[in-house]
Structures are given as structure tokens and as C-alpha cells.
Coordinates of C-alpha atoms and ligand atoms in Angstrom, one line a residue:
Chain A
M67 CA 86.3 58.7 68.8
T68 CA 87.1 61.3 66.9
I69 CA 90.6 62.6 66.0
D70 CA 90.7 66.5 64.9
P71 CA 93.9 68.6 64.4
N72 CA 92.0 71.4 63.5
A73 CA 89.8 71.5 66.8
K74 CA 90.1 74.9 68.4
M75 CA 89.5 76.4 72.0
P76 CA 86.1 78.7 71.9
E77 CA 87.3 82.5 72.1
T78 CA 85.4 85.0 74.4
Q79 CA 84.8 88.6 73.4
N80 CA 85.6 90.0 76.8
G81 CA 89.6 91.3 77.7
T82 CA 92.0 91.3 79.8
E83 CA 92.6 94.6 81.7
V84 CA 96.6 95.9 81.4
Y85 CA 97.6 97.9 83.8
N86 CA 101.3 97.8 82.5
T87 CA 103.9 95.8 79.5
D88 CA 107.0 95.6 81.7
P89 CA 106.7 94.2 83.5
L90 CA 103.5 92.6 82.4
T91 CA 101.2 93.6 84.7
V92 CA 96.6 92.1 84.4
K93 CA 93.4 93.2 86.8
S94 CA 93.4 89.5 88.5
H95 CA 89.2 90.2 89.9
Y96 CA 88.5 87.5 93.2
E97 CA 85.0 87.7 94.9
I98 CA 83.1 85.8 97.4
D99 CA 80.4 84.9 99.2
Y100 CA 81.1 83.3 102.7
I101 CA 78.3 81.2 104.7
H102 CA 79.4 82.7 108.0
S103 CA 77.7 80.8 111.0
Y104 CA 77.5 83.4 114.3
A105 CA 77.6 79.4 116.3
Q106 CA 78.0 80.0 119.6
D107 CA 78.4 84.0 119.6
S108 CA 74.6 83.3 117.5
E109 CA 72.3 84.7 120.9
F110 CA 74.3 88.2 121.1
F111 CA 73.8 89.0 117.4
R112 CA 69.6 87.7 117.6
A113 CA 69.6 90.0 120.7
L114 CA 71.0 93.3 119.4
G115 CA 67.3 92.8 117.5
K116 CA 65.3 93.2 121.1
K117 CA 67.5 96.4 121.9
K118 CA 69.6 93.9 124.3
L119 CA 73.4 94.0 124.8
M120 CA 74.4 90.2 125.6
G121 CA 77.3 89.6 127.7
S122 CA 78.6 86.9 128.9
R123 CA 79.3 85.0 132.6
C124 CA 81.6 82.2 133.7
K125 CA 78.9 79.3 135.5
K126 CA 81.8 78.5 137.1
C127 CA 84.0 81.3 138.0
G128 CA 81.5 83.9 137.4
Y129 CA 83.7 86.0 135.4
K130 CA 81.9 88.8 133.3
Y131 CA 82.6 89.1 129.7
A132 CA 81.2 92.5 128.1
T133 CA 81.8 91.2 124.5
P134 CA 80.7 87.5 124.9
R135 CA 82.8 84.0 124.6
G136 CA 80.9 80.2 124.8
H137 CA 83.9 79.1 127.4
C138 CA 86.2 81.1 130.7
M139 CA 89.8 82.1 129.8
M140 CA 90.0 82.3 133.0
C141 CA 89.2 78.6 134.0
G142 CA 87.9 76.7 131.1
A143 CA 84.2 76.5 131.9
E144 CA 81.4 77.2 129.6
T145 CA 79.7 80.4 129.7
E146 CA 75.8 81.5 130.0
W147 CA 74.4 84.8 128.5
F148 CA 73.1 88.2 130.5
E149 CA 72.1 91.4 129.7
L150 CA 74.4 94.2 130.1
P151 CA 74.2 97.6 131.7
N152 CA 72.9 99.8 129.2
E153 CA 75.3 102.3 129.9
G154 CA 78.7 102.6 130.3
K155 CA 82.4 104.7 130.2
V156 CA 84.7 104.8 127.5
H157 CA 87.9 103.2 128.4
S158 CA 89.9 104.2 125.5
F159 CA 88.8 105.8 122.2
T160 CA 90.2 107.1 118.9
T161 CA 88.9 108.5 115.6
C162 CA 89.8 107.2 112.4
Y163 CA 90.6 109.4 109.5
F164 CA 91.5 106.8 107.0
G165 CA 90.6 103.1 107.5
S166 CA 89.7 99.4 105.5
E167 CA 88.6 99.9 102.3
E168 CA 85.1 98.5 103.0
F169 CA 85.3 101.5 106.2
L170 CA 86.7 104.6 104.6
P171 CA 83.8 105.7 103.0
E172 CA 82.6 106.0 106.4
T173 CA 85.4 108.0 107.6
P174 CA 86.4 109.5 110.2
F175 CA 84.6 107.7 112.5
N176 CA 85.5 106.7 116.2
L177 CA 85.7 103.5 118.1
V178 CA 85.1 103.1 121.6
M179 CA 86.4 100.4 124.2
V180 CA 83.5 100.5 126.5
E181 CA 83.7 99.7 129.9
F182 CA 80.3 98.9 132.0
E183 CA 80.3 98.5 136.0
G184 CA 81.4 95.5 137.4
V185 CA 81.7 93.8 134.4
D186 CA 85.6 92.1 133.8
S187 CA 86.6 93.1 130.2
L188 CA 85.3 95.4 127.6
F189 CA 83.3 95.8 124.5
M190 CA 84.5 98.0 121.0
S191 CA 82.2 100.2 118.9
R192 CA 81.1 103.2 117.7
L193 CA 80.3 106.2 119.0
I194 CA 78.7 108.8 117.6
G195 CA 77.5 112.2 118.8
A196 CA 80.6 113.5 119.6
S197 CA 84.2 114.1 118.2
Q198 CA 87.2 113.6 118.5
E199 CA 87.9 116.8 120.8
D200 CA 84.8 116.0 122.7
I201 CA 85.5 112.1 123.9
Y202 CA 87.8 111.7 126.4
V203 CA 88.6 108.2 128.7
G204 CA 86.0 108.5 131.5
M205 CA 82.8 109.6 129.4
K206 CA 79.6 108.2 129.9
V207 CA 78.1 106.5 127.1
K208 CA 75.3 104.8 126.7
A209 CA 73.8 102.1 123.8
K210 CA 71.6 102.6 120.7
F211 CA 70.3 100.3 119.0
K212 CA 70.0 100.3 114.8
R213 CA 66.2 99.6 113.8
I214 CA 66.7 97.6 110.8
Q215 CA 69.1 94.9 111.9
K216 CA 71.6 93.7 110.1
F217 CA 72.9 91.3 112.4
S218 CA 76.6 92.8 112.6
P219 CA 77.7 94.2 115.7
T220 CA 77.4 97.4 114.3
D221 CA 73.6 96.5 115.6
V222 CA 74.3 98.3 118.6
Y223 CA 76.7 101.4 118.6
F224 CA 77.5 104.0 121.2
V225 CA 76.2 108.3 122.2
P226 CA 76.9 110.3 124.6
A227 CA 75.1 109.4 127.9
G228 CA 74.7 113.3 128.5
D229 CA 74.7 115.1 131.8
K230 CA 72.6 112.5 134.2
Chain B
M139 CA 114.4 73.0 128.4
K140 CA 117.3 74.4 126.5
D141 CA 119.8 72.3 128.6
K142 CA 119.1 69.3 126.0
S143 CA 119.0 71.1 123.1
K144 CA 122.1 72.4 121.2
N145 CA 123.6 75.0 120.5
V146 CA 122.3 77.1 117.1
Y147 CA 124.0 79.7 115.4
M148 CA 122.9 81.9 112.5
V149 CA 125.7 82.0 109.9
S150 CA 124.7 84.2 107.2
G151 CA 122.0 86.7 105.9
G152 CA 120.2 88.7 102.8
V153 CA 117.2 91.1 103.0
T154 CA 116.0 92.6 100.1
K155 CA 115.7 96.5 99.6
F156 CA 111.8 96.4 101.3
A157 CA 109.8 99.3 98.7
K158 CA 105.9 99.7 97.8
A159 CA 105.9 97.7 94.8
T160 CA 108.3 95.7 93.0
P161 CA 106.7 94.6 90.0
E162 CA 109.4 93.6 88.1
M163 CA 110.5 90.8 90.7
D164 CA 107.6 88.1 91.9
F165 CA 108.1 86.9 95.9
R166 CA 109.8 84.2 94.6
L167 CA 113.2 85.9 92.6
R168 CA 113.1 88.3 95.9
V169 CA 113.9 85.7 98.3
K170 CA 116.7 84.2 95.9
K171 CA 118.6 87.5 95.8
A172 CA 118.7 87.9 99.6
F173 CA 119.0 83.3 99.4
D174 CA 121.8 84.3 96.6
Y175 CA 123.4 87.1 99.0
A176 CA 123.6 84.8 102.0
M177 CA 124.9 82.2 100.8
D178 CA 127.3 83.7 98.7
D179 CA 129.0 85.9 102.0
I180 CA 129.6 82.6 103.5
N181 CA 130.1 80.7 99.8
M182 CA 128.2 77.9 100.8
P183 CA 126.8 75.7 98.6
L184 CA 122.6 74.6 98.4
S185 CA 124.1 71.0 99.1
E186 CA 124.8 72.4 102.6
I187 CA 121.6 73.1 103.2
D188 CA 119.3 70.2 105.2
G189 CA 116.1 72.4 105.1
S190 CA 114.0 75.8 105.4
V191 CA 111.3 77.5 106.7
A192 CA 108.9 79.7 105.1
S193 CA 107.5 83.1 107.1
Y194 CA 104.5 84.7 105.5
F195 CA 101.6 85.9 107.0
S196 CA 98.7 86.3 104.2
D197 CA 97.1 84.2 101.5
H198 CA 95.1 87.1 100.5
F199 CA 97.3 89.8 99.3
Q200 CA 98.6 87.3 96.3
R201 CA 95.5 84.8 96.2
Q202 CA 98.3 82.8 96.1
L203 CA 98.1 79.7 98.2
M204 CA 101.1 77.4 99.4
A205 CA 103.3 80.2 98.7
G206 CA 106.1 78.6 100.7
I207 CA 106.9 75.5 98.6
M208 CA 107.1 77.5 95.7
V209 CA 109.6 79.3 97.5
Q210 CA 111.4 75.8 98.1
D211 CA 111.0 74.9 94.9
Y212 CA 112.5 77.9 93.2
L213 CA 115.5 78.1 95.2
G214 CA 116.1 74.2 94.4
L215 CA 115.4 72.8 97.3
T216 CA 113.0 70.2 97.0
P217 CA 112.8 67.7 98.1
K218 CA 114.3 68.4 101.3
P219 CA 112.1 69.5 104.4
S220 CA 110.0 72.6 104.8
K221 CA 107.1 73.8 106.3
R222 CA 105.0 77.4 106.9
I223 CA 104.7 78.8 109.6
E224 CA 102.1 82.2 110.7
G225 CA 101.4 84.0 113.2
G226 CA 100.0 87.6 111.6
G227 CA 103.1 90.6 112.1
A228 CA 104.6 87.7 113.6
T229 CA 105.3 85.4 111.4
G230 CA 108.6 85.7 111.0
G231 CA 109.9 86.0 114.7
L232 CA 108.3 82.7 114.9
A233 CA 110.1 81.4 111.6
F234 CA 112.8 82.2 112.8
Q235 CA 112.2 80.8 116.6
T236 CA 111.2 77.8 114.2
G237 CA 114.6 77.7 112.2
Y238 CA 116.0 77.2 115.9
E239 CA 114.2 74.6 116.8
E240 CA 115.1 72.6 113.5
I241 CA 118.9 72.5 114.5
A242 CA 118.3 72.3 118.0
S243 CA 116.7 69.3 118.4
G244 CA 119.5 67.8 116.0
R245 CA 117.3 67.3 113.4
M246 CA 119.3 69.3 111.1
D247 CA 122.6 70.6 110.8
T248 CA 121.8 73.7 108.5
C249 CA 118.8 75.3 108.0
A250 CA 117.7 78.1 105.5
V251 CA 114.6 80.5 106.9
F252 CA 113.7 82.6 104.5
G253 CA 110.6 84.9 104.9
F254 CA 108.5 87.2 102.7
E255 CA 105.1 89.5 101.6
S256 CA 104.4 90.7 98.3
M257 CA 101.6 93.6 99.3
S258 CA 101.5 95.3 96.4
H259 CA 99.3 93.7 94.6
V260 CA 96.1 94.9 96.3
N261 CA 96.0 98.9 97.2
T262 CA 96.8 100.9 100.5
W263 CA 93.5 100.4 101.9
K264 CA 92.6 96.6 100.5
G265 CA 95.8 95.4 102.5
N266 CA 94.6 97.4 105.3
E267 CA 91.1 95.7 104.9
F268 CA 93.5 92.5 104.7
I269 CA 95.7 93.4 107.9
A270 CA 92.4 94.0 109.9
L271 CA 90.9 90.4 108.9
A272 CA 93.7 89.2 111.5
S273 CA 91.0 90.1 114.3
D274 CA 88.2 88.8 115.3
T275 CA 85.4 89.1 112.6
N276 CA 82.4 88.6 114.4
F277 CA 83.2 91.4 117.5
D278 CA 86.0 93.8 116.3
Y279 CA 86.7 93.6 112.2
P280 CA 82.9 94.9 111.6
V281 CA 83.2 97.2 113.8
G282 CA 85.3 99.5 111.5
G283 CA 88.7 96.8 111.6
F284 CA 91.9 98.6 111.0
Y285 CA 95.0 97.9 113.2
T286 CA 95.9 101.4 113.6
G287 CA 92.5 102.1 115.1
Y288 CA 93.6 99.7 117.3
Y289 CA 97.1 100.7 118.6
A290 CA 95.6 104.0 118.4
M291 CA 93.0 103.3 121.0
M292 CA 96.3 101.3 123.2
A293 CA 98.6 104.8 123.2
V294 CA 95.6 106.9 123.8
R295 CA 95.2 104.6 127.1
H296 CA 98.9 104.7 127.7
M297 CA 98.9 108.4 127.8
H298 CA 95.9 108.4 130.0
E299 CA 97.8 105.8 132.2
F300 CA 100.7 107.2 132.3
G301 CA 100.8 110.8 131.1
T302 CA 103.0 109.9 127.9
T303 CA 102.4 112.5 125.6
V304 CA 102.0 112.6 121.1
E305 CA 105.5 114.7 121.6
Q306 CA 107.6 111.3 122.8
L307 CA 105.8 109.1 120.0
A308 CA 107.1 112.0 117.5
K309 CA 110.0 111.3 119.1
V310 CA 110.3 107.8 118.0
S311 CA 109.9 108.3 114.5
I312 CA 112.6 110.6 114.6
K313 CA 114.7 108.5 115.7
N314 CA 114.2 105.6 113.5
H315 CA 114.4 107.8 110.5
K316 CA 117.2 109.4 111.7
N317 CA 119.0 105.9 111.7
A318 CA 117.7 104.6 108.3
K319 CA 119.9 107.8 106.4
H320 CA 122.5 105.4 106.9
N321 CA 121.3 102.1 106.1
P322 CA 121.1 101.4 102.5
Y323 CA 118.2 98.9 103.1
S324 CA 116.2 101.7 104.3
Q325 CA 112.8 103.2 102.4
S326 CA 112.4 106.6 103.8
P327 CA 114.8 107.9 105.3
M328 CA 114.4 111.1 106.8
D329 CA 115.4 114.3 108.7
L330 CA 112.0 114.8 111.1
T331 CA 110.8 117.0 113.5
V332 CA 108.0 117.0 116.4
D333 CA 106.0 119.7 113.9
M334 CA 106.7 117.6 110.9
V335 CA 105.7 114.6 112.6
R336 CA 102.2 115.6 114.2
N337 CA 101.3 117.9 111.0
S338 CA 101.3 115.1 108.9
P339 CA 98.2 113.5 108.2
M340 CA 96.3 112.2 111.3
V341 CA 95.9 108.4 110.2
S342 CA 93.7 107.5 113.8
Y343 CA 94.2 110.3 116.8
P344 CA 96.9 109.9 118.0
L345 CA 98.8 108.3 115.6
T346 CA 99.5 110.2 112.2
R347 CA 101.1 108.8 109.3
L348 CA 105.2 110.1 110.5
D349 CA 103.8 107.4 113.5
V350 CA 102.7 104.0 111.2
C351 CA 105.3 101.9 109.5
T352 CA 103.7 101.3 105.8
M353 CA 102.7 98.0 104.1
S354 CA 105.7 96.8 101.3
D355 CA 106.9 94.3 98.9
G356 CA 110.4 92.7 101.1
A357 CA 112.2 89.6 101.5
A358 CA 114.8 88.5 103.7
V359 CA 116.5 85.2 104.6
A360 CA 119.0 84.1 107.7
I361 CA 121.2 80.7 107.7
L362 CA 121.1 78.8 110.7
A363 CA 123.9 75.9 112.2
S364 CA 124.7 74.0 114.3
E365 CA 127.6 74.8 116.5
E366 CA 130.3 72.1 114.5
K367 CA 128.6 72.9 111.0
A368 CA 128.6 76.5 112.0
F369 CA 132.3 76.7 112.9
E370 CA 132.6 75.0 109.3
L371 CA 131.1 77.9 107.0
T372 CA 132.5 80.6 108.7
D373 CA 135.3 82.4 111.3
H374 CA 132.3 84.3 112.6
P375 CA 128.9 82.7 113.7
V376 CA 126.2 84.5 115.7
L377 CA 124.9 82.8 118.8
I378 CA 120.8 82.2 118.9
K379 CA 121.4 82.1 123.1
S380 CA 117.9 81.8 124.3
I381 CA 114.1 82.4 122.6
G382 CA 110.7 83.2 124.3
T383 CA 107.1 83.7 123.1
G384 CA 104.0 85.2 124.2
T385 CA 100.6 85.2 123.4
D386 CA 97.9 87.1 124.0
T387 CA 94.1 87.1 123.6
M388 CA 92.5 87.8 119.5
R389 CA 90.0 90.5 121.2
L390 CA 91.5 93.5 122.8
S391 CA 87.9 93.1 124.5
D392 CA 89.2 90.7 126.3
R393 CA 92.5 91.6 128.1
P394 CA 92.4 91.5 131.6
F395 CA 93.0 93.9 134.6
G396 CA 95.5 92.0 136.7
K397 CA 99.2 91.5 138.3
V398 CA 102.5 92.7 136.1
P399 CA 104.3 89.6 135.8
L400 CA 108.1 90.8 137.3
L401 CA 111.7 90.6 135.7
P402 CA 114.3 89.9 137.9
N403 CA 114.6 93.7 138.2
E404 CA 111.5 94.4 139.2
K405 CA 109.6 94.1 142.7
E406 CA 105.6 94.3 143.0
S407 CA 105.9 97.3 144.7
D408 CA 106.2 99.4 141.4
Y409 CA 103.1 98.1 140.5
R410 CA 100.6 98.6 143.4
D411 CA 97.8 100.5 141.4
L412 CA 99.2 99.5 138.4
K413 CA 96.0 96.6 136.5
Y414 CA 97.3 95.1 134.0
P415 CA 97.9 94.8 130.9
G416 CA 94.7 96.0 130.2
I417 CA 94.9 97.7 126.0
H418 CA 98.2 99.9 127.2
S419 CA 100.9 97.2 127.4
F420 CA 101.7 93.5 126.2
R421 CA 101.5 91.0 127.9
A422 CA 103.4 88.6 125.0
G423 CA 105.9 90.7 124.7
R424 CA 106.6 90.5 128.7
T425 CA 106.1 86.8 128.5
A426 CA 108.5 86.7 125.5
A427 CA 110.7 88.7 126.9
I428 CA 111.1 86.3 130.7
E429 CA 111.4 83.6 129.1
A430 CA 114.5 85.1 126.7
Y431 CA 116.6 86.6 130.0
K432 CA 115.8 83.6 131.4
G433 CA 117.6 81.6 128.7
A434 CA 120.0 83.8 128.7
G435 CA 120.5 84.5 132.3
I436 CA 119.7 88.3 131.7
T437 CA 118.8 90.2 134.8
D438 CA 119.2 93.5 133.9
P439 CA 118.3 93.8 130.1
L440 CA 119.5 97.7 130.4
E441 CA 122.4 96.6 131.1
E442 CA 122.9 93.5 129.6
L443 CA 122.1 94.2 126.0
D444 CA 123.8 97.1 123.5
V445 CA 121.7 96.6 121.1
I446 CA 117.8 95.8 120.1
E447 CA 115.7 95.5 116.9
L448 CA 112.0 95.7 118.3
H449 CA 109.0 95.5 116.2
D450 CA 108.3 99.0 116.0
A451 CA 104.8 99.6 113.4
Y452 CA 103.4 102.2 115.2
T453 CA 106.0 104.7 117.4
S454 CA 103.7 104.5 120.2
S455 CA 103.9 100.3 120.1
E456 CA 108.1 101.0 120.6
I457 CA 107.4 102.9 123.8
Q458 CA 105.2 100.3 124.9
T459 CA 107.6 97.3 124.2
Y460 CA 110.9 99.2 126.0
E461 CA 108.0 98.6 129.2
D462 CA 107.9 95.0 128.3
L463 CA 111.2 94.4 127.7
G464 CA 112.0 95.8 131.1
L465 CA 114.2 98.6 129.5
C466 CA 112.7 100.7 131.7
K467 CA 109.7 100.5 134.0
Y468 CA 106.0 100.3 133.0
G469 CA 105.1 104.0 132.4
E470 CA 108.3 105.8 131.7
G471 CA 108.3 104.4 127.8
G472 CA 108.0 107.4 127.1
K473 CA 110.5 109.3 129.2
F474 CA 113.1 106.7 127.6
I475 CA 113.1 107.9 124.3
E476 CA 113.1 111.8 125.3
E477 CA 116.2 111.1 127.2
G478 CA 117.8 109.4 124.5
K479 CA 118.2 106.3 126.5
S480 CA 117.5 104.5 123.2
E481 CA 119.1 106.3 120.5
L482 CA 122.4 105.4 119.0
N483 CA 124.8 106.3 120.9
G484 CA 122.1 105.9 124.0
K485 CA 122.1 103.6 126.9
V486 CA 121.0 100.9 124.3
A487 CA 120.7 101.2 120.6
V488 CA 117.3 100.7 119.7
N489 CA 116.2 100.4 115.7
P490 CA 119.3 101.1 114.5
S491 CA 118.6 100.2 111.5
G492 CA 115.6 102.7 111.3
G493 CA 113.1 99.7 111.9
L494 CA 109.8 99.2 110.2
L495 CA 109.0 102.8 110.5
A496 CA 111.8 103.4 108.3
C497 CA 112.3 100.1 106.6
G498 CA 108.9 99.3 105.6
H499 CA 106.7 95.9 106.8
P500 CA 106.4 93.7 104.4
V501 CA 105.5 90.9 107.4
G502 CA 106.6 87.6 106.9
A503 CA 110.2 88.9 106.1
T504 CA 110.0 91.7 109.2
G505 CA 111.1 89.2 111.2
I506 CA 113.9 88.0 109.2
M507 CA 115.0 91.2 107.8
Q508 CA 115.7 91.9 111.7
S509 CA 117.6 88.8 112.7
V510 CA 120.0 89.8 109.7
F511 CA 120.4 93.3 110.5
M512 CA 121.6 92.1 114.1
F513 CA 123.6 89.2 112.8
W514 CA 125.3 92.3 110.9
Q515 CA 125.2 93.9 114.1
L516 CA 126.9 90.8 116.4
Q517 CA 129.9 89.9 113.5
H518 CA 130.9 93.7 113.3
T519 CA 130.5 93.4 109.7
I520 CA 127.9 96.7 109.0
S521 CA 130.2 98.4 107.5
K522 CA 130.6 95.7 104.8
H523 CA 126.9 95.1 104.5
F524 CA 126.3 99.1 104.8
K525 CA 129.1 100.7 103.1
D526 CA 129.0 103.0 106.1
D527 CA 129.8 101.9 109.5
Y528 CA 128.0 104.4 111.3
L529 CA 125.3 102.5 112.2
Q530 CA 127.3 99.7 113.9
V531 CA 127.0 99.7 117.7
N532 CA 129.9 99.9 119.1
N533 CA 131.3 96.8 121.4
A534 CA 127.9 95.2 120.4
K535 CA 127.7 91.9 122.2
R536 CA 124.3 91.2 122.7
G537 CA 121.3 92.2 121.2
L538 CA 117.6 91.1 121.1
I539 CA 115.2 90.7 118.5
H540 CA 111.4 91.2 118.9
S541 CA 108.8 90.6 116.8
H542 CA 105.0 91.2 117.0
A543 CA 101.7 90.5 116.1
G544 CA 97.9 91.5 116.4
T545 CA 96.9 93.6 119.1
G546 CA 100.0 92.1 121.1
T547 CA 99.1 89.0 120.6
Y548 CA 102.2 87.1 119.4
V549 CA 105.2 88.3 120.4
T550 CA 108.9 86.8 120.0
A551 CA 112.1 87.8 121.8
T552 CA 115.1 86.2 120.8
V553 CA 118.6 87.0 122.3
M554 CA 122.0 86.6 120.4
E555 CA 125.3 87.2 121.4
A556 CA 128.6 87.7 119.1
V557 CA 130.8 84.9 119.7
Ligands
LIG823 ZN1 86.0 81.0 134.5

């Protein structure tokens, strides 16, 4: 046992960034790496590397999801994977001139909701190769896949399908 | 459901003026100010509060978990019961309804519902990132998560489906910012023109800066009470007649293309070719309205409601909400604003306070703020609290408050009545 009334807490030289003194306002930094599992959605992300866009279909009622989900929202049954067509149509769109901090450097960018023939739900994606004035509801678009897979939903994106 | 439960009243309320940043006060002090305003208005001692509900949306903004109990503690309400309610943009509406349930169940005789959000701790674009995390982080957020972008796609589809115009959207902004000129609690009162709205910076086509509300710091408090207690505390309580809540899929992409759930004033033939809700309308808003109207015995909302405070985070969502609430048929929302039906002296005053567009949207406080403005409207005390009676809706007897989360993921509708 050591009793030391002169004990001193060690100090470091890294300072605190102060924005304002009244009220006292300081910088507080926070950052974290998550171990994020795609779990039952994993197959969708793996398939993008094989240039395949996978949706899911209810084994019981047959409802088809362009954005896959493990279980059906209509009847609760399990779904199975199926490959979506490569071409679809713009169901709706926007061009973002501002955005969340993470995507701010990418602005302006187009977001589209894509509809596929015979599929019951939609798929959200980026559309490139067309500016805001060129995009319209009903426009034909086709899926393209990034060569370097990042295991992100942006491994797939859409471009105008052209006159076909 | 309502039959076996007790009548619930709102007996007082308080709001802090929402602002972009208020670093001189933290969230606890902001709530304390709104709380003291409400308590002092009816000379209610702290000992009369049986418990509370805390309303705030995001732990990210402050990086302070359990902020709800910190407010409970600061107000001097420990060791009384309290819980935190969270549901995105509808957090305030849901918390208000939870307070209602605490009284209706007979558990409490009085309940303080306090809402707050401190969004100024991060910059606007980081804040937008935190808000966008309230979208599916597997499929939606990484694509370019941005709530204004999601709402813009819904607005584009509404325009495609029904012929709604950007000028009609702008008229909502003009109306709400104009009303705000007489609300001392508002943040951006101003006179606007369609050109000014359209020429302000484009955020996400077709929504410009003036079509979108602002992140803010703020707090609001509603004090609720049982019938017996309410009349003990004040001569002018306001009855919370009924509550309604709806939900929808987290992902916009999952919204089905089915049939419109009808209100009593609608027929199936009104919507023969409409695929519903798709991404043009809010099924959760309609679901909430159906439940709330049933509880209040409302069969013709436009005729039976005098004042509405609804969640106009975007001008487009105010127009979509006219339709969800059955103030007009689906597709007629654009015309509804164009014809001035939602003006202060129109058919039904919608957002006489200036709404989220002009007051700001400190998420957890917003739905409670609406309840406080509605309470003052139905109490006919707007002149007392605003020091200006311009916004007092004449003969306001029955009102509805509407709170809305996600892309219409949780929506609440609550009917309040003067007594
Ligand atoms: Zn199914």
C-alpha cells in the first residue's frame, strides 16, 4: 500500500479545439467502424459481382420484390431469389443538388425508382448518363455493374437504355 | 377501444422559440423553460405531475444516450415514472399519444409530455446524414441517402399521377411563411412569391430551399390530465377526443400498388384507376386519419375540422396530407391550396402557426409544438400567448394535429376539441 498525497495525474500535450468561450463550446470527435452483416440480404450483394440483379419472390403467394426481402410483407412466408430483368423504366426520379455529408462531394446526382415488367415492387438506384432535364417518368433504363465490387447497393447503377 | 378508457384533456403547454442554434442553453434547460411556461400558466406545482413521456428522435445529434431521463432529472421529476418514445419525425406525435394512453388507462392523472432536439451540434449536411440513417441502411442509405431526395421522388410521382405543379407547391410555402409573421415563436416569417420560392437554390428537384423545413434546436411541453384533474387545474382544458396511428414500409420501394382505404366521405368509384399508395401518397397518414375520425365520429373532415396543424416538412407533403386526411380527394391537393382552401380564412386553416416550414423542425419537439399551438387555438388564447390575435381561428372548436416520420413510415393524427 502506497499513500501519496502528492500524486499527479499524467497530462498529454494534445489540446482541445475551442470554438467559443461563452458559452464554452469545444470540438468532440467520434468515429467508429461497424461490423455490418448483410445477413439474409447477403446474396443480393454477392450477385452484383456476377453482374446479376437479384430480387426475391414469395414462395407462397408469388409476390415479386425488386428490392429483396427475406420474408413476404403480404403473407409472411419466406421468399426465394430470382434474377431481375436488366432493363426497367423510371417510376420516379430526382436530382440531388445537396445531400448528406457522405454524398455531398457526389452532387449533383440522380436518384431513380426503377420499375420492372412483371415485378410488384420498385428498386432505388442512381441514374447516370442523363441530366435532370432529360429524365422522365417512363424512361427506359438499363442496369450496369461496377467492375470493382464494393459490396454496396451502388455496385449496380442505371443508364438510359437508348432507343430500342 | 375508446369506450372503456377515460377522457383525456390537455391542460397547458409551452414552447421555446425554435432556432438554428442555441448554444447558450442545452436540451435540459430548453425543456425546463417550456415546462415552466406551461406549469406557470395554470399555477401547477411540480408535485401534481404523476409522470412523464420523453420525446426525442436521435441519439446521434448529441452523442448522449438516455437524454430523456436527464430531462426528467433536471425538471425534478425523479423518481416518478417516465419513458422515452421514438419514431423518426413522428416522435412528437407518438409521444403525445403515449401521454394520452398513460391517462386513458387510468395509470396517471397527470402526465407531462416533453419533446426536444438539439440539431446544432453537427453541421447541416452531417445532420442530413443522421436523418438519412432513418432509411434502410442496406438498400437505401448507401445509394445517396437524403430525405429531401426521397420526398422529391414522391413529389415527382404525385405531379406525374395528378398533374400537381411546382407553383402549387410554392403556394404552400407562401401561405405558411406568411402565417408565421404573426407567430412570435416562428423562425422564418416572410412574404414570398412563387418566383422567390422557385428561384431559391434547388435542393432536390423539384424541391427548392423554400420547399423544405430547417433543422433546429427547440423544446415543447404538453401537460395532460384526466377529466377530474383537468377541471381542478384549469377552467379551460381542451379534450383530446381521439387518436389514430398508421405505419408503412420502411423502404419506399416496398410500397404496394393497391386500393385506397376509404373515408366515410369517399366512394370506391372515386379511385377506379388509382394504384395506391405507390410512392405518391402516404398510406400511414390515411390509416391514422381513419382511426382518429372513427374515434371522434367525423364523417366529413373538411366540414367538421376548423383548424389543422400538419407535418409540412416539405411543401409537397402538405399537399399529399390534405388528401390523406380526406380534406379533398386524392389528386386534388394541388387545387386545394391553389383555391385558398387551407388559408387562415379558408375552408379549414392549415398550419396557421406557419408549420414546420416557418417554425423549424427540432424533431422530438415538433409534434408537441403542434399540440401546444392547437391547444391555444382551441382555448382561444392565441392573443395571450402570441401577443397578437391575428392567427386566432374564429370559432375554432375542433382541430387535428398530424405528425409524420420517414417517407410516411409512422404517421399520427390526433383530434382535439374545445370544451
Ligand atoms: Zn407472400
